[in-house]
Tab-separated table of C-alpha atoms in Angstrom:
chain	number	residue	atom	x	y	z
B	1	MET	CA	-36.441	10.870	62.924
B	2	ASN	CA	-34.398	11.632	59.848
B	3	ASN	CA	-31.872	13.661	61.887
B	4	ILE	CA	-31.233	10.761	64.262
B	5	PHE	CA	-30.399	8.447	61.355
B	6	GLU	CA	-28.154	11.041	59.748
B	7	SER	CA	-26.227	11.633	62.968
B	8	GLN	CA	-25.492	7.916	63.210
B	9	THR	CA	-24.037	7.726	59.696
B	10	ILE	CA	-21.493	10.562	59.831
B	11	GLN	CA	-18.444	9.813	57.696
B	12	TYR	CA	-15.092	11.021	58.982
B	13	GLU	CA	-12.768	11.945	56.142
B	14	ILE	CA	-9.107	11.262	56.695
B	15	PRO	CA	-6.856	13.385	54.463
B	16	ILE	CA	-5.652	11.134	51.632
B	17	GLU	CA	-2.019	12.010	52.368
B	18	ASP	CA	-2.422	10.866	55.973
B	19	LEU	CA	-4.082	7.650	54.856
B	20	GLU	CA	-1.280	6.981	52.384
B	21	LYS	CA	1.384	7.667	55.043
B	22	ILE	CA	-0.301	5.172	57.381
B	23	LYS	CA	-0.634	2.550	54.636
B	24	ASN	CA	2.992	2.930	53.529
B	25	LEU	CA	4.333	2.865	57.058
B	26	ILE	CA	2.437	-0.318	57.891
B	27	LEU	CA	3.331	-2.012	54.590
B	28	ASN	CA	7.045	-1.278	55.020
B	29	MET	CA	7.324	-1.750	58.796
B	30	PRO	CA	8.862	-4.954	60.120
B	31	ILE	CA	6.469	-6.741	62.450
B	32	ASN	CA	8.409	-6.733	65.701
B	33	ASP	CA	8.416	-4.804	68.961
B	34	ASN	CA	9.071	-1.206	68.035
B	35	ASP	CA	8.052	2.410	68.442
B	36	PHE	CA	6.711	4.551	65.638
B	37	SER	CA	4.638	7.688	65.132
B	38	ILE	CA	1.962	8.836	62.712
B	39	GLU	CA	0.995	12.526	62.525
B	40	ASN	CA	2.468	13.237	65.980
B	41	ILE	CA	0.696	10.263	67.535
B	42	LYS	CA	3.167	7.966	69.345
B	43	TYR	CA	2.684	4.211	69.087
B	44	THR	CA	4.435	1.173	70.511
B	45	LEU	CA	3.942	-2.203	68.877
B	46	ARG	CA	4.227	-5.226	71.188
B	47	LEU	CA	3.993	-8.773	69.947
B	48	CYS	CA	2.446	-11.345	72.249
B	49	PRO	CA	1.420	-15.004	72.003
B	50	SER	CA	-2.153	-15.889	71.069
B	51	ILE	CA	-2.330	-18.465	73.870
B	52	SER	CA	-1.516	-17.508	77.454
B	53	LYS	CA	0.673	-19.576	79.717
B	54	TYR	CA	-2.581	-20.953	81.148
B	55	GLY	CA	-3.670	-22.323	77.770
B	56	GLU	CA	-6.349	-19.681	77.226
B	57	ARG	CA	-6.826	-17.215	74.385
B	58	ASN	CA	-4.666	-14.167	75.077
B	59	GLY	CA	-7.084	-11.297	74.420
B	60	GLN	CA	-7.824	-10.334	70.843
B	61	PRO	CA	-5.503	-10.780	67.830
B	62	ALA	CA	-4.923	-7.029	67.970
B	63	GLU	CA	-5.910	-4.505	70.597
B	64	TYR	CA	-4.670	-1.201	71.940
B	65	ARG	CA	-4.325	0.588	75.233
B	66	LYS	CA	-3.706	4.267	75.954
B	67	GLN	CA	-0.609	4.922	78.063
B	68	ILE	CA	0.412	8.326	79.448
B	69	ASP	CA	2.213	9.550	76.338
B	70	LYS	CA	1.588	6.890	73.710
B	71	TRP	CA	-0.680	4.151	72.456
B	72	VAL	CA	0.434	0.527	72.812
B	73	ILE	CA	-0.815	-1.937	70.199
B	74	TYR	CA	-0.677	-5.600	71.152
B	75	LEU	CA	-0.553	-8.022	68.221
B	76	TRP	CA	-0.520	-11.804	68.237
B	77	ASP	CA	2.901	-13.004	67.109
B	78	ASP	CA	1.804	-16.301	65.547
B	79	LEU	CA	-0.338	-14.934	62.686
B	80	ARG	CA	0.690	-14.699	59.064
B	81	GLU	CA	2.553	-11.402	58.509
B	82	LYS	CA	0.067	-10.037	56.023
B	83	ILE	CA	-2.785	-10.713	58.456
B	84	GLN	CA	-0.760	-8.938	61.171
B	85	LYS	CA	-0.358	-5.924	58.862
B	86	VAL	CA	-4.104	-5.717	58.287
B	87	LEU	CA	-4.772	-5.875	62.039
B	88	LEU	CA	-2.021	-3.324	62.742
B	89	PHE	CA	-3.398	-1.008	60.047
B	90	HIS	CA	-6.860	-1.266	61.615
B	91	GLU	CA	-5.618	-0.488	65.142
B	92	ALA	CA	-3.293	2.359	64.085
B	93	LEU	CA	-6.053	3.956	62.005
B	94	GLU	CA	-8.599	3.498	64.822
B	95	ILE	CA	-6.219	5.343	67.186
B	96	TYR	CA	-5.766	8.069	64.510
B	97	PHE	CA	-9.555	8.584	64.485
B	98	VAL	CA	-9.635	8.738	68.284
B	99	GLU	CA	-6.843	11.343	68.382
B	100	LYS	CA	-7.709	13.452	65.345
B	101	PHE	CA	-11.518	13.400	65.438
B	102	GLY	CA	-12.173	12.793	69.115
B	103	LEU	CA	-14.052	9.560	68.498
B	104	ALA	CA	-14.592	7.201	71.399
B	105	PRO	CA	-12.254	4.215	71.431
B	106	GLY	CA	-14.085	1.049	70.608
B	107	ALA	CA	-17.233	0.843	68.469
B	108	GLN	CA	-17.312	4.461	67.243
B	109	ALA	CA	-13.679	4.544	66.085
B	110	HIS	CA	-13.870	0.935	64.870
B	111	SER	CA	-16.800	1.751	62.566
B	112	ALA	CA	-14.980	4.757	61.112
B	113	VAL	CA	-12.092	2.474	60.011
B	114	LEU	CA	-14.022	-0.301	58.273
B	115	LEU	CA	-14.176	1.137	54.739
B	116	HIS	CA	-10.449	1.989	54.801
B	117	GLU	CA	-9.595	-1.441	56.152
B	118	SER	CA	-11.638	-3.137	53.436
B	119	ASN	CA	-9.661	-1.242	50.780
B	120	PHE	CA	-6.405	-2.159	52.495
B	121	VAL	CA	-7.388	-5.828	52.646
B	122	ASN	CA	-8.283	-5.865	48.954
B	123	GLN	CA	-4.936	-4.256	48.154
B	124	LEU	CA	-2.804	-6.563	50.309
B	125	LEU	CA	-4.388	-9.979	50.687
B	126	ASN	CA	-5.023	-12.745	48.177
B	127	GLU	CA	-8.258	-14.801	48.356
B	128	GLU	CA	-6.742	-17.485	50.594
B	129	GLU	CA	-5.524	-14.839	53.065
B	130	LYS	CA	-8.896	-13.069	53.026
B	131	ILE	CA	-10.553	-16.380	53.972
B	132	GLU	CA	-7.987	-16.873	56.764
B	133	LEU	CA	-8.704	-13.377	58.124
B	134	SER	CA	-12.433	-13.998	57.923
B	135	LYS	CA	-12.117	-17.298	59.790
B	136	LEU	CA	-9.947	-15.648	62.439
B	137	ARG	CA	-12.624	-13.024	63.056
B	138	GLU	CA	-15.443	-15.546	62.981
B	139	ASN	CA	-13.707	-17.695	65.615
B	140	LEU	CA	-13.558	-14.705	67.946
B	141	LYS	CA	-17.353	-14.240	68.107
């Protein structure tokens, strides 16, 4: 039994220099449609509206898709910039874990990112923005 629990709680350690590169890139990147790379992983950022032309929610505030030679991150364009940066950091780091550690996209890679995202949020957002991010996530459930 103990081995099953241990296998579910594996921590994946990202080299601190890679983590800092990702943080600095996201913090200094303008939030607009653009291409960028992190550790030889190619990304394309695409902004999109939160509401579709049919008046329905347009997917998630941030999500990614694998293309042939790059990862495309879709990000809602009508969120506060700091909130966008948190979401972009999360998606970019999740993709990093998929590429560098072979984690499955989705829940496995998502879980590996949470501690790093929490630290990023505490570094970047004030209390009001943290509440806004929390409400955004709560409304998606």
